[in-house]
Coordinates of C-alpha atoms in Angstrom, one line a residue:
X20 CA -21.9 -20.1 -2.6
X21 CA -18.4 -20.3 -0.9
X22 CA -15.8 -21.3 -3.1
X23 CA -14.5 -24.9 -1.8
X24 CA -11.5 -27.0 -2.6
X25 CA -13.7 -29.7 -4.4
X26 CA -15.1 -27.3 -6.8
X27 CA -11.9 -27.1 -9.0
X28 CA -10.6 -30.3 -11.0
X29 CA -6.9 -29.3 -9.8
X30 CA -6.6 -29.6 -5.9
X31 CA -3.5 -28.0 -4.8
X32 CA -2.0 -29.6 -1.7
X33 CA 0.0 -27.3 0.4
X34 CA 2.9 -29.3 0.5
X35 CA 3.4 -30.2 -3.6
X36 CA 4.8 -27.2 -4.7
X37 CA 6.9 -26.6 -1.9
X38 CA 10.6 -26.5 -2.5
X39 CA 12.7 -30.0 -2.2
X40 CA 15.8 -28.0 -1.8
X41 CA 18.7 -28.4 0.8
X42 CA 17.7 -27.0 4.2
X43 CA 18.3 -23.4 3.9
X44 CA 20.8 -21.9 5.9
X45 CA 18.9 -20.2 8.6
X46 CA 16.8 -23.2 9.4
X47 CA 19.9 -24.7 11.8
X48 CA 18.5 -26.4 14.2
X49 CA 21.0 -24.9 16.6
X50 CA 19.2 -21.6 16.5
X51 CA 17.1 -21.3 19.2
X52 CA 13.8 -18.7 19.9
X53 CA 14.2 -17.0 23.4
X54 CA 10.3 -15.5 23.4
X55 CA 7.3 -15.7 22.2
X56 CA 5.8 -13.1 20.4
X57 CA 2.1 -12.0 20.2
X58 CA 1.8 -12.2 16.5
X59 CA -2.0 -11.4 17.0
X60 CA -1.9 -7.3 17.3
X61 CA -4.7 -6.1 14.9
X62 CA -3.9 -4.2 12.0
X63 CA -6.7 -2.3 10.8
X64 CA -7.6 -2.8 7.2
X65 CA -10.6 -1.6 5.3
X66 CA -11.8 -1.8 2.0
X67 CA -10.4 -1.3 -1.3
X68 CA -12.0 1.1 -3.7
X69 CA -11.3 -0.4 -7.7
X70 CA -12.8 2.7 -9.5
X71 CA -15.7 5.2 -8.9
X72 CA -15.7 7.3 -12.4
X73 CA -13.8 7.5 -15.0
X74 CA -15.3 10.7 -16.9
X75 CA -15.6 9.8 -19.9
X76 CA -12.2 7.5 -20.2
X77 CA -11.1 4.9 -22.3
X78 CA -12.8 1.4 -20.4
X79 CA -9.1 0.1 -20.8
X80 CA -10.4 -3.5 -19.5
X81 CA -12.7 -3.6 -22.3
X82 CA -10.2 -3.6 -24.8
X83 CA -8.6 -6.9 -26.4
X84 CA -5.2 -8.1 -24.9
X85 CA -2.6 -6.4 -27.3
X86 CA 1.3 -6.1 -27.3
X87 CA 0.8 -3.4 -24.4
X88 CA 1.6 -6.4 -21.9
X89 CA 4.9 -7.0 -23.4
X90 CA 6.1 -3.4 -23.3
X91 CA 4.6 -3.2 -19.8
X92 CA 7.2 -6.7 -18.9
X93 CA 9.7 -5.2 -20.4
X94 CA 9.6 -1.7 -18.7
X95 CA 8.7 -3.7 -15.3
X96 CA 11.5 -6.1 -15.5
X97 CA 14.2 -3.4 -16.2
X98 CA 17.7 -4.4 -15.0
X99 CA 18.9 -1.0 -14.5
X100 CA 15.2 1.2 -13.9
X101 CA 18.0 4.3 -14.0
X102 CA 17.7 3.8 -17.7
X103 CA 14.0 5.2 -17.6
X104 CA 10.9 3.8 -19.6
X105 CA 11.6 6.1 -22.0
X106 CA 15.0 3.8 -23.3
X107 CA 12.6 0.4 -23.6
X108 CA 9.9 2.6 -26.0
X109 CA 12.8 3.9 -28.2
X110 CA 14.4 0.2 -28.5
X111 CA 10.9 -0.9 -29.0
X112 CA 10.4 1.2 -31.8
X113 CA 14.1 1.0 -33.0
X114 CA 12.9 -2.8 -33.5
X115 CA 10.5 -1.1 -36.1
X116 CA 7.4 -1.8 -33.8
X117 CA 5.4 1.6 -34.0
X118 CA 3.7 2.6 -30.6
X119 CA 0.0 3.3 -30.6
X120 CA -0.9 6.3 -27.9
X121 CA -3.9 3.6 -26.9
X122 CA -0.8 1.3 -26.0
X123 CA 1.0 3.6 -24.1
X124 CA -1.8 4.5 -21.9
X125 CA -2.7 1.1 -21.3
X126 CA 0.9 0.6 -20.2
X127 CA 0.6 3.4 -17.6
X128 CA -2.5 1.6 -16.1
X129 CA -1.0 -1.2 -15.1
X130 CA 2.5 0.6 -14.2
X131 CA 0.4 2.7 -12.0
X132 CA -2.3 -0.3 -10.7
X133 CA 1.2 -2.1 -9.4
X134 CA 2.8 1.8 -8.0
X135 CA 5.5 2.0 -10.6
X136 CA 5.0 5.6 -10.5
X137 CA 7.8 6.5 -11.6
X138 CA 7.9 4.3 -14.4
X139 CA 4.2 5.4 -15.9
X140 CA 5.9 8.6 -15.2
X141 CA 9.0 8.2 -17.3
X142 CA 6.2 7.0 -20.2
X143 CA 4.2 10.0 -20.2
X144 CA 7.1 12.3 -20.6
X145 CA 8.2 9.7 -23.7
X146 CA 4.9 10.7 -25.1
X147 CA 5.1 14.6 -24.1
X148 CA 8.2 14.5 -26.3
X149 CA 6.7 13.4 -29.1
X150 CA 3.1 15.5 -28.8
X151 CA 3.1 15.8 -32.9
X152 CA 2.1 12.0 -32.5
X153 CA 0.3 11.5 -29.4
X154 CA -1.9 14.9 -28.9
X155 CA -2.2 14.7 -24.7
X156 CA -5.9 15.2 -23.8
X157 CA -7.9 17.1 -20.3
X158 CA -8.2 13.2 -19.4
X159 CA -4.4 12.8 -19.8
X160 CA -3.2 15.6 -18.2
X161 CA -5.2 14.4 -14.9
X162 CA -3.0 11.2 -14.5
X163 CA -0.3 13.2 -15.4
X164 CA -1.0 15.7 -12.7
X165 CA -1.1 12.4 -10.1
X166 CA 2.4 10.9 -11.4
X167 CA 3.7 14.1 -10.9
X168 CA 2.0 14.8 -7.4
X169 CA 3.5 11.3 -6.0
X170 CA 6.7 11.0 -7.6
X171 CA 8.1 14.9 -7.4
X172 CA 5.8 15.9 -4.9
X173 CA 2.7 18.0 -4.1
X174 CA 3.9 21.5 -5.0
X175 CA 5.2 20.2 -8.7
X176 CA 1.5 18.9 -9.0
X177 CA 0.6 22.4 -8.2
X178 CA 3.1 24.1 -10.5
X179 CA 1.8 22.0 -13.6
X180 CA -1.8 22.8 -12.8
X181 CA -1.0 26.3 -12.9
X182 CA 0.5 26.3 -16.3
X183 CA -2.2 24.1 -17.7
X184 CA -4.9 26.1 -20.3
X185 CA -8.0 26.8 -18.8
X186 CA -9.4 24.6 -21.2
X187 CA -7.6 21.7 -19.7
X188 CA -8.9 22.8 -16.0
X189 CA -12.2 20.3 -16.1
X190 CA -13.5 18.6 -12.8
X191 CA -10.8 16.0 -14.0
X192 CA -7.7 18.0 -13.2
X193 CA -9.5 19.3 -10.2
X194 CA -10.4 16.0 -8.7
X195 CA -6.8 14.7 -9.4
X196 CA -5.0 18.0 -7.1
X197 CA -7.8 17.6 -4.7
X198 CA -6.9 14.2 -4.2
X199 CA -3.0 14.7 -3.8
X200 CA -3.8 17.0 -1.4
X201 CA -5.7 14.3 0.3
X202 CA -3.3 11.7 -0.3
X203 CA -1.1 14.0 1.9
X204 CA -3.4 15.0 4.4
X205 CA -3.0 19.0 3.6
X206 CA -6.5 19.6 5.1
X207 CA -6.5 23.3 4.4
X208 CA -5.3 23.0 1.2
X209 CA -8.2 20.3 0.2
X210 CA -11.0 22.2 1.7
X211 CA -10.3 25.2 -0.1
X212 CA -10.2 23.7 -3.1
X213 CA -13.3 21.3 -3.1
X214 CA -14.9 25.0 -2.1
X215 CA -13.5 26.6 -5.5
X216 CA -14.9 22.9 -7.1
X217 CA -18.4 23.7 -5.4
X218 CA -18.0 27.3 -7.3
X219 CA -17.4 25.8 -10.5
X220 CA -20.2 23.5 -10.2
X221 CA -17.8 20.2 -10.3
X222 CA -19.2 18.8 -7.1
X223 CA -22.4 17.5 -8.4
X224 CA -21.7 13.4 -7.9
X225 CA -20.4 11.2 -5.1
X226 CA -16.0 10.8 -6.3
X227 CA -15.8 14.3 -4.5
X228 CA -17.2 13.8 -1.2
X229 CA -15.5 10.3 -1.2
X230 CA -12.4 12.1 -1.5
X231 CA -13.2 14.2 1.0
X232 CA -14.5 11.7 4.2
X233 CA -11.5 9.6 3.0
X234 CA -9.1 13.1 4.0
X235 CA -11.3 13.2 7.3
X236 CA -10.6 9.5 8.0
X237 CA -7.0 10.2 8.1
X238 CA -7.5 12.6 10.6
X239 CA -9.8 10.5 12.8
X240 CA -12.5 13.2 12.2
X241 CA -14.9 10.8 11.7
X242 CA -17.6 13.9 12.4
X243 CA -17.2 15.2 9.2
X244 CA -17.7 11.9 7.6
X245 CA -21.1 12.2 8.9
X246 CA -21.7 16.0 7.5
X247 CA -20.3 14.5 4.2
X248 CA -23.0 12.4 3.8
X249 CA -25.6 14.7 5.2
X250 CA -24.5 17.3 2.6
X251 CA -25.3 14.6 -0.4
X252 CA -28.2 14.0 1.3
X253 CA -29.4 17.7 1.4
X254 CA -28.3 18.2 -2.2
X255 CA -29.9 15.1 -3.8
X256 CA -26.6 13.6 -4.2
X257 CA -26.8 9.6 -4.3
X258 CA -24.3 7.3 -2.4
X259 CA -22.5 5.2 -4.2
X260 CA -21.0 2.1 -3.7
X261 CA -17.6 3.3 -2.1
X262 CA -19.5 6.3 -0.2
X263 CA -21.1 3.6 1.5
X264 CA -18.2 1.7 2.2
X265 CA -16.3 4.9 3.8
X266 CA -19.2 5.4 5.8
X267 CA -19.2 2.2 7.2
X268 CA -15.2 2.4 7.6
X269 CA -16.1 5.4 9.6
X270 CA -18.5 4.0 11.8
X271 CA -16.8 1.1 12.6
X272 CA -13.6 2.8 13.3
X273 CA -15.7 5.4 15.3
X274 CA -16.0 1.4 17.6
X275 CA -19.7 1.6 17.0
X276 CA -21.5 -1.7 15.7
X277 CA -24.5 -1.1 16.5
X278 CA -24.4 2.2 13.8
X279 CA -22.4 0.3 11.8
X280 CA -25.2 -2.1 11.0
X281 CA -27.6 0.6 10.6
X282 CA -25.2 2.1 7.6
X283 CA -25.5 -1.3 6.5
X284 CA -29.5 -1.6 6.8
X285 CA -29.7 1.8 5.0
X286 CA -27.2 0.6 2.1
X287 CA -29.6 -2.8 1.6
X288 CA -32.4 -0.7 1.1
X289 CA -31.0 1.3 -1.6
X290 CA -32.1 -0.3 -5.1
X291 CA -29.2 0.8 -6.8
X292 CA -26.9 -0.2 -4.5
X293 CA -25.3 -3.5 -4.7
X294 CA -22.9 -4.9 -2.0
X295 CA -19.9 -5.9 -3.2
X296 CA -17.0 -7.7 -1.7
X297 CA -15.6 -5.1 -0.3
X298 CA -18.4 -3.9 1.6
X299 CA -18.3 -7.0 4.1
X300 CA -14.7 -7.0 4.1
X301 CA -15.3 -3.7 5.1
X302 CA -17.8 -4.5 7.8
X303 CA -15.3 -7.2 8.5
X304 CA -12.2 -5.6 9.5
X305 CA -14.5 -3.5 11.9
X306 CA -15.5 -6.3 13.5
X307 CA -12.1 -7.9 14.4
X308 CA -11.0 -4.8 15.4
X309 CA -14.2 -4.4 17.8
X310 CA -13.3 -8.3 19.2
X311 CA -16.7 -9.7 17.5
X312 CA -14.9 -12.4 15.4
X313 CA -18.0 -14.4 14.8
X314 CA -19.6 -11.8 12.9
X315 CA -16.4 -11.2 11.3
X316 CA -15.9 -14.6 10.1
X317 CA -19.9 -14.7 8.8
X318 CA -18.9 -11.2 6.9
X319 CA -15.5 -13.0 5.1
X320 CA -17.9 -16.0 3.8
X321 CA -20.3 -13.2 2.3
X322 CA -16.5 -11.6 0.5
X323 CA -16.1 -15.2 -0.7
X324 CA -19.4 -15.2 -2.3
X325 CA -19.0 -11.9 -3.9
X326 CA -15.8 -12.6 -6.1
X327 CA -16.4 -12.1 -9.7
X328 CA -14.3 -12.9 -12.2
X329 CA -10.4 -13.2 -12.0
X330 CA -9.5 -10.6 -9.4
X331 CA -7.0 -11.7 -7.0
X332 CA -7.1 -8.8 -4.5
X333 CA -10.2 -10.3 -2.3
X334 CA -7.7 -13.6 -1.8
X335 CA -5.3 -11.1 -0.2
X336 CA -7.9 -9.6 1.9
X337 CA -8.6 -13.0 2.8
X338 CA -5.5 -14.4 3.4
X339 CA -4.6 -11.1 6.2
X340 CA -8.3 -10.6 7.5
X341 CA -8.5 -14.7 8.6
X342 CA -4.5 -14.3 10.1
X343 CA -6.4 -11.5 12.0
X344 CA -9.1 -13.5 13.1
X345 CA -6.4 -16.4 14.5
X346 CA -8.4 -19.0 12.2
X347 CA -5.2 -20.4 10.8
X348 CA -7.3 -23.6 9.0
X349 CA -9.0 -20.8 6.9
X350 CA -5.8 -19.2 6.0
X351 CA -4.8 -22.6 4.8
X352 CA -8.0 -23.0 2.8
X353 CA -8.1 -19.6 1.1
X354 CA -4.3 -19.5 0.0
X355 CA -4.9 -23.0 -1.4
X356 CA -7.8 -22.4 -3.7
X357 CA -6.6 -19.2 -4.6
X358 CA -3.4 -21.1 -5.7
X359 CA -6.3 -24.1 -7.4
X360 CA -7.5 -20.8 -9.5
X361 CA -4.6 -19.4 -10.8
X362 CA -1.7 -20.4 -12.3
X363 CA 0.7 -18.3 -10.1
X364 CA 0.8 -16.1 -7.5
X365 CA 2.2 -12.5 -7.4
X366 CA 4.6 -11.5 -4.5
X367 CA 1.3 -9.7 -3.0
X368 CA -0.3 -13.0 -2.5
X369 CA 2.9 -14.9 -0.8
X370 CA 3.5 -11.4 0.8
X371 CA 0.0 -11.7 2.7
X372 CA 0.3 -15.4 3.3
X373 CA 3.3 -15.3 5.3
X374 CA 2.3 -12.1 7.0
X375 CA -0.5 -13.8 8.3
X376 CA 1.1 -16.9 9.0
X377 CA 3.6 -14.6 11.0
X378 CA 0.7 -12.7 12.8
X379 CA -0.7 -16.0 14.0
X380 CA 2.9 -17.2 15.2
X381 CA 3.1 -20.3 12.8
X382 CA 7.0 -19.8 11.9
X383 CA 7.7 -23.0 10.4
X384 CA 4.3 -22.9 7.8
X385 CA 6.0 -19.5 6.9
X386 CA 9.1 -20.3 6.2
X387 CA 7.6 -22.9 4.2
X388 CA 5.7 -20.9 1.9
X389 CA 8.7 -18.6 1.8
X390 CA 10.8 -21.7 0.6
X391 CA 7.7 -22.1 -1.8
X392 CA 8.1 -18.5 -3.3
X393 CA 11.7 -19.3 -3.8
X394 CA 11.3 -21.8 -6.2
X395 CA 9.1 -19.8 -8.4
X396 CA 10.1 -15.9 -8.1
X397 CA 11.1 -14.3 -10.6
X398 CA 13.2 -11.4 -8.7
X399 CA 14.2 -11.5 -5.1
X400 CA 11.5 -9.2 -2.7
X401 CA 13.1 -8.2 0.0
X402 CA 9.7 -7.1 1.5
X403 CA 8.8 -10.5 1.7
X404 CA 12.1 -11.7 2.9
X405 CA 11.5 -8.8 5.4
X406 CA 8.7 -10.8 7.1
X407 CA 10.5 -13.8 8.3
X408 CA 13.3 -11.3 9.5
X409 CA 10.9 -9.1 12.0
X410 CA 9.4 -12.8 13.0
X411 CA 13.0 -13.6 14.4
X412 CA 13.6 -10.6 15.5
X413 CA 10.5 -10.2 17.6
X414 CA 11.5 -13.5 18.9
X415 CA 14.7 -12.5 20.3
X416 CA 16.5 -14.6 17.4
X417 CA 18.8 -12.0 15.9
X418 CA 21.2 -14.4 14.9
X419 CA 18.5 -16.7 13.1
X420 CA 17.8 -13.3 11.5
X421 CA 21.0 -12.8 10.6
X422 CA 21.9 -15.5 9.1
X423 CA 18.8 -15.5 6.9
X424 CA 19.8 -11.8 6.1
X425 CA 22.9 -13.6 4.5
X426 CA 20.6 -16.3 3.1
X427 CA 18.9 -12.8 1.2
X428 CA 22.6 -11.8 -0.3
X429 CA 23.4 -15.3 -1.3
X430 CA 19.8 -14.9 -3.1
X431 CA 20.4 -11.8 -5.2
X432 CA 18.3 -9.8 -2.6
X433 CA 19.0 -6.3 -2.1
X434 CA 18.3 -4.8 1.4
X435 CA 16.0 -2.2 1.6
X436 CA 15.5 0.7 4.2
X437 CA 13.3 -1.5 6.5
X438 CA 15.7 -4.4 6.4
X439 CA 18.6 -2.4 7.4
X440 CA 16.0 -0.7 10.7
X441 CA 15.0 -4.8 11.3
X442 CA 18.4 -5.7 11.7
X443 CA 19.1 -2.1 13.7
X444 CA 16.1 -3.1 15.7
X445 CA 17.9 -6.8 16.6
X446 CA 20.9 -5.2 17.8
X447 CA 19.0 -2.7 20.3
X448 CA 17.0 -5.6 22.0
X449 CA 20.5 -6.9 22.3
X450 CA 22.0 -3.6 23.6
X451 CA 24.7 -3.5 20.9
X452 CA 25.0 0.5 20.2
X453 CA 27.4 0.1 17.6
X454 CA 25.9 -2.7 15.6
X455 CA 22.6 -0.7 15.6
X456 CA 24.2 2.3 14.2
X457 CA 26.0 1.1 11.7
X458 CA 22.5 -1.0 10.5
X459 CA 20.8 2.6 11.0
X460 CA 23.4 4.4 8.4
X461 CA 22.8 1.8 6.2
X462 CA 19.1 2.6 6.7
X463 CA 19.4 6.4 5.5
X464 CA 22.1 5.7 2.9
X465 CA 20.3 2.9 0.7
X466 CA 18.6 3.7 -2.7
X467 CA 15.1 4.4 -1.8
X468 CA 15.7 5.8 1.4
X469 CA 14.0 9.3 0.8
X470 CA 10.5 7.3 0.8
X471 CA 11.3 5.5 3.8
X472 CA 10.9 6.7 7.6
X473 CA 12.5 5.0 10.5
X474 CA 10.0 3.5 13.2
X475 CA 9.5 6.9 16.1
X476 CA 9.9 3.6 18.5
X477 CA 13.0 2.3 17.3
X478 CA 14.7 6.4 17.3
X479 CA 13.4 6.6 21.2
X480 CA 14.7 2.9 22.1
X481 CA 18.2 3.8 20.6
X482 CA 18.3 7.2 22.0
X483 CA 17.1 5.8 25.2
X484 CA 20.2 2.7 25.2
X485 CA 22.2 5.7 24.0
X486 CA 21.8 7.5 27.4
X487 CA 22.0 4.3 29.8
X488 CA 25.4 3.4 28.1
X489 CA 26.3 7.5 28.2
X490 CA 27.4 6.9 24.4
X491 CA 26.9 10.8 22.9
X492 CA 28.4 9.9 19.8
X493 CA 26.2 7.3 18.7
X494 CA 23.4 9.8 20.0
X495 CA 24.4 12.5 17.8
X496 CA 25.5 10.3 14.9
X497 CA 21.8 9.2 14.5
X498 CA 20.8 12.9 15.3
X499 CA 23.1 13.9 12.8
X500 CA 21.1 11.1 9.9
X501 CA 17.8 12.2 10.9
X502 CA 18.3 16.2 10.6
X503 CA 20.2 15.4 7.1
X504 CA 17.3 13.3 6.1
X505 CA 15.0 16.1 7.0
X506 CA 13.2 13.9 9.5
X507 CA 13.8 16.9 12.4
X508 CA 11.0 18.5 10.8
X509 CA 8.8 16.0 12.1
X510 CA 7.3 16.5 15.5
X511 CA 7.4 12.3 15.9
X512 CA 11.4 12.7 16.1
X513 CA 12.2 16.5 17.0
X514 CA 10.2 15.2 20.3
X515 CA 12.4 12.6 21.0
X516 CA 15.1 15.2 20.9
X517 CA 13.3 17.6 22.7
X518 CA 13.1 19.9 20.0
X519 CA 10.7 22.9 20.3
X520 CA 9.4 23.9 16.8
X521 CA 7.5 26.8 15.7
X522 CA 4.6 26.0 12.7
X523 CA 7.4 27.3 10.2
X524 CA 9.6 25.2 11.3
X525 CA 7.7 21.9 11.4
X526 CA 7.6 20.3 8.1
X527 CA 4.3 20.0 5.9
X528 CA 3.1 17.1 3.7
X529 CA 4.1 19.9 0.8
X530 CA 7.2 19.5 1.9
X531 CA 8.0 15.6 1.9
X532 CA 7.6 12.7 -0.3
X533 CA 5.0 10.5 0.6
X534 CA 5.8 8.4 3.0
X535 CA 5.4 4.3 3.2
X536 CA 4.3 4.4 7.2
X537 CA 5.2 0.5 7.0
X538 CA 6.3 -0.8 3.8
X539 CA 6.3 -4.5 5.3
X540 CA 2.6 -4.4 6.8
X541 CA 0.4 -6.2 4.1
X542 CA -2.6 -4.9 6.4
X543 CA -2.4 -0.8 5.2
X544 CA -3.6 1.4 7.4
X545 CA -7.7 1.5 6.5
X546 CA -8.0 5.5 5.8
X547 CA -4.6 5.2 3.7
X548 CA -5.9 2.3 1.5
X549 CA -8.9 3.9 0.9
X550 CA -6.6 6.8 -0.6
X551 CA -4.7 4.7 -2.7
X552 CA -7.3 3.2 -4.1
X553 CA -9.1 6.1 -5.2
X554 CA -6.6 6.7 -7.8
X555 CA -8.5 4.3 -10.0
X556 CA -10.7 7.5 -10.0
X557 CA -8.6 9.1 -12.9

């Protein structure tokens, strides 16, 4: 049954939480949009993987709502995160309020369910402090190994596997290395070791191979998707859920409905498989991308009639796979029962709203429900801010982005990375070398920056107005940012340059941080949401 505005006895209207503030400052009617932009260029997303196995874990969800959510608020909503997690547990218990290790775990789920690595990292080295209290367990050590693999990168993962006890070295610890290999696309590396798993006997259930065709997805070598799921076959290994879901991710990306739907056949037939919302937003996202909206529109009723319970992520599915589609009436719909069901919505939700919105070139309803977010944030986003700016932008509107740049500031906003290459990107289109520069340095020089990559596209437009305008300074000045930044490793940017590298020269995934491909896209990349969501795994 789809969910319908009528069914709730609070109909939200669009329009009655929106702000009645002043007109803000980069809604001057003076400002005027010199193009159109296609708003409509898919972005692939595929499904979302909760958990597959928890080994024997704690069922957190299970558990009754205890003070953990306030020391989670409290760590999240940090004024000064340089202070670490660890300085909120010792005022918490210098408040004579005695930490449980139950509580502290419980904390790290949600700090890592919301990416605040570095935070549920900060929490588990509180607790290795203090082991006398909270004796660390095979289990523990597993997330540990995953914090450590995404916040100080894949060979520290590697260094604290090594000095673990054998007795720590389950299929736990194993699965989480194989999967920060995969994470970071070191192919070699993952292969090897899911041999040494297959050695060990620790390849006897479906997380595994999952882990696996997602690493092959990210290659686009959707072949070995296929000998994945012959090898379960051969080895009376049964499909689960998300294997299924992969597999039709594969097929569909592969452009082939018509195998697609035969995945899908097989998957119906299996008893103890149950399709889930994810499975047709799956099956969904292939379908827009393949142009056969109907079908995808028929698959996004069948997510609508699978959500359980209070989950908000289908509503952000949604929200971005309709503001694929171009229905604009359903994105309306969608964002205003999701709003009828609960009693606020996270920056993810506006975040996805106005990206679609955005995507379907309705600038005015976004800058609405921007307006909307205003009056009931809690901190400034600039990610979401970020959306209206690459609207204007796209549009030709740099100083309508501009100004609402300075509208950010006024707000308490603090640019990130991908404001700073949004504003750089203004100033090419415009042919202003300087201006883009100086946006540029800010780019490389603000807090965050190391997990941030400028756009291959924006480097080649600048170096490209660089040479037209024979300006060698400016040429070498971002040269300069880039080989500091370690970027030169990359063949995207030592080709724009080029650069001829040997294999030692180019850089590995070993060697950086994981990158954000595009912080301000709502609609990841389906191979690396698939890998994200896997972490629920540990």
């Amino acid at each position: 049954m789809l969910l319908q505005p009528s069914l709730h006895r609070h109909k939200v209207s669009l329009s009655s939480t929106i702000s009645q503030s002043h007109p803000l400052p980069w809604k001057n009617p003076n400002f005027t949009r010199h193009q159109t932009v296609n708003y409509k260029k898919l972005t692939v997303i595929t499904c979302s993987i909760s958990q597959i196995h928890n080994y024997g874990t704690v069922d957190y969800e299970r558990r009754p709502t205890m003070k953990w959510n306030a020391i989670y608020r409290r760590i999240s909503l940090m004024e000064n995160p340089e202070l670490g997690s660890g300085s909120v547990l010792n005022q918490w218990e210098n408040e004579g309020k005695r930490l449980t290790k139950w509580e502290l775990c419980r904390v790290v789920k949600e700090l890592r369910k919301y990416k605040r690595y570095q935070q549920a990292f900060e929490v588990y080295d509180w607790m290795n402090n203090r082991q006398e209290r909270f004796g660390l367990s095979p289990s523990d050590a597993a997330i540990q190994l995953d914090l450590i693999a995404k916040v100080r990168g894949v060979s520290n993962a590697e260094d604290f596997f090594l000095r673990l006890p054998n007795t720590f070295k389950d299929r736990r610890i194993y699965g989480a290395l194989l999967n920060a290999y995969v994470r970071n696309r070191m192919r070699e590396k993952a292969e090897s070791l899911i041999d040494e798993m297959r050695d060990k006997d620790y390849v006897t259930h479906a997380l595994p191979y999952n882990v696996m065709m997602t690493l092959y997805m990210n290659i686009n070598e959707y072949d070995k998707v296929d000998l994945m799921i012959s090898e379960m076959n051969e080895k009376n290994i049964k499909l689960d859920i998300y294997s299924y879901n992969i597999w039709l991710s594969s097929c569909g990306l592969q452009g082939s409905a018509d195998k697609l739907e035969q995945v899908f056949e097989q998957m119906k037939l299996d008893r103890s498989i149950n399709p889930n919302w994810t499975t047709f937003s799956t099956m969904a996202t292939m379908y827009i991308k393949m142009g056969k909206f109907e079908k995808a529109e028929d698959c996004l009723r069948r997510v609508e009639s699978r959500i359980t319970g209070r989950d908000r992520i289908p509503y952000h599915y949604l929200l971005s796979l309709y503001g694929n589609v171009g229905n604009k009436e359903e994105v309306y719909r969608v964002w205003n029962i999701y709003k009828s069901i609960f009693p606020s919505i996270p920056n993810l939700g506006y975040h996805a709203m106005i990206s679609s919105l955005a995507r379907m070139d309705d600038i005015e309803g976004a800058e609405k429900i921007y307006e909307e977010w205003l009056s009931i944030k809690t901190s400034y986003d600039p990610r979401i801010a970020n959306l209206l700016m690459a609207a204007f932008v796209y549009q030709g509107n740099l100083d309508k982005a501009e100004s609402f740049f300075d509208h950010m500031l006024e707000e308490g906003g603090k640019p990130n990375s991908h404001t700073w290459e949004i504003l750089a990107q203004g100033h090419i289109s415009e042919r202003r070398t300087s201006e883009a520069l100086s946006c540029l340095k800010e780019a490389f020089a603000t807090p965050g920056s190391k997990s941030w990559k400028p756009n291959p596209a924006n480097v080649s437009s600048f170096f490209k107005l660089c040479e037209e305008e024979v300006d060698v300074a400016s040429k070498e000045a971002l040269e300069s940012f880039l080989r500091l930044s370690g970027h030169l490793k990359d063949k995207a940017y030592a080709s724009l340059l080029g650069m001829a590298l040997t294999g030692d020269e180019l850089s590995t995934k070993e060697e950086r941080t994981e990158q954000n491909h595009n912080e301000e896209n709502d609609d990841e990349n389906g191979s690396e949401m698939l890998v994200s969501q896997l972490q629920g795994s540990l």
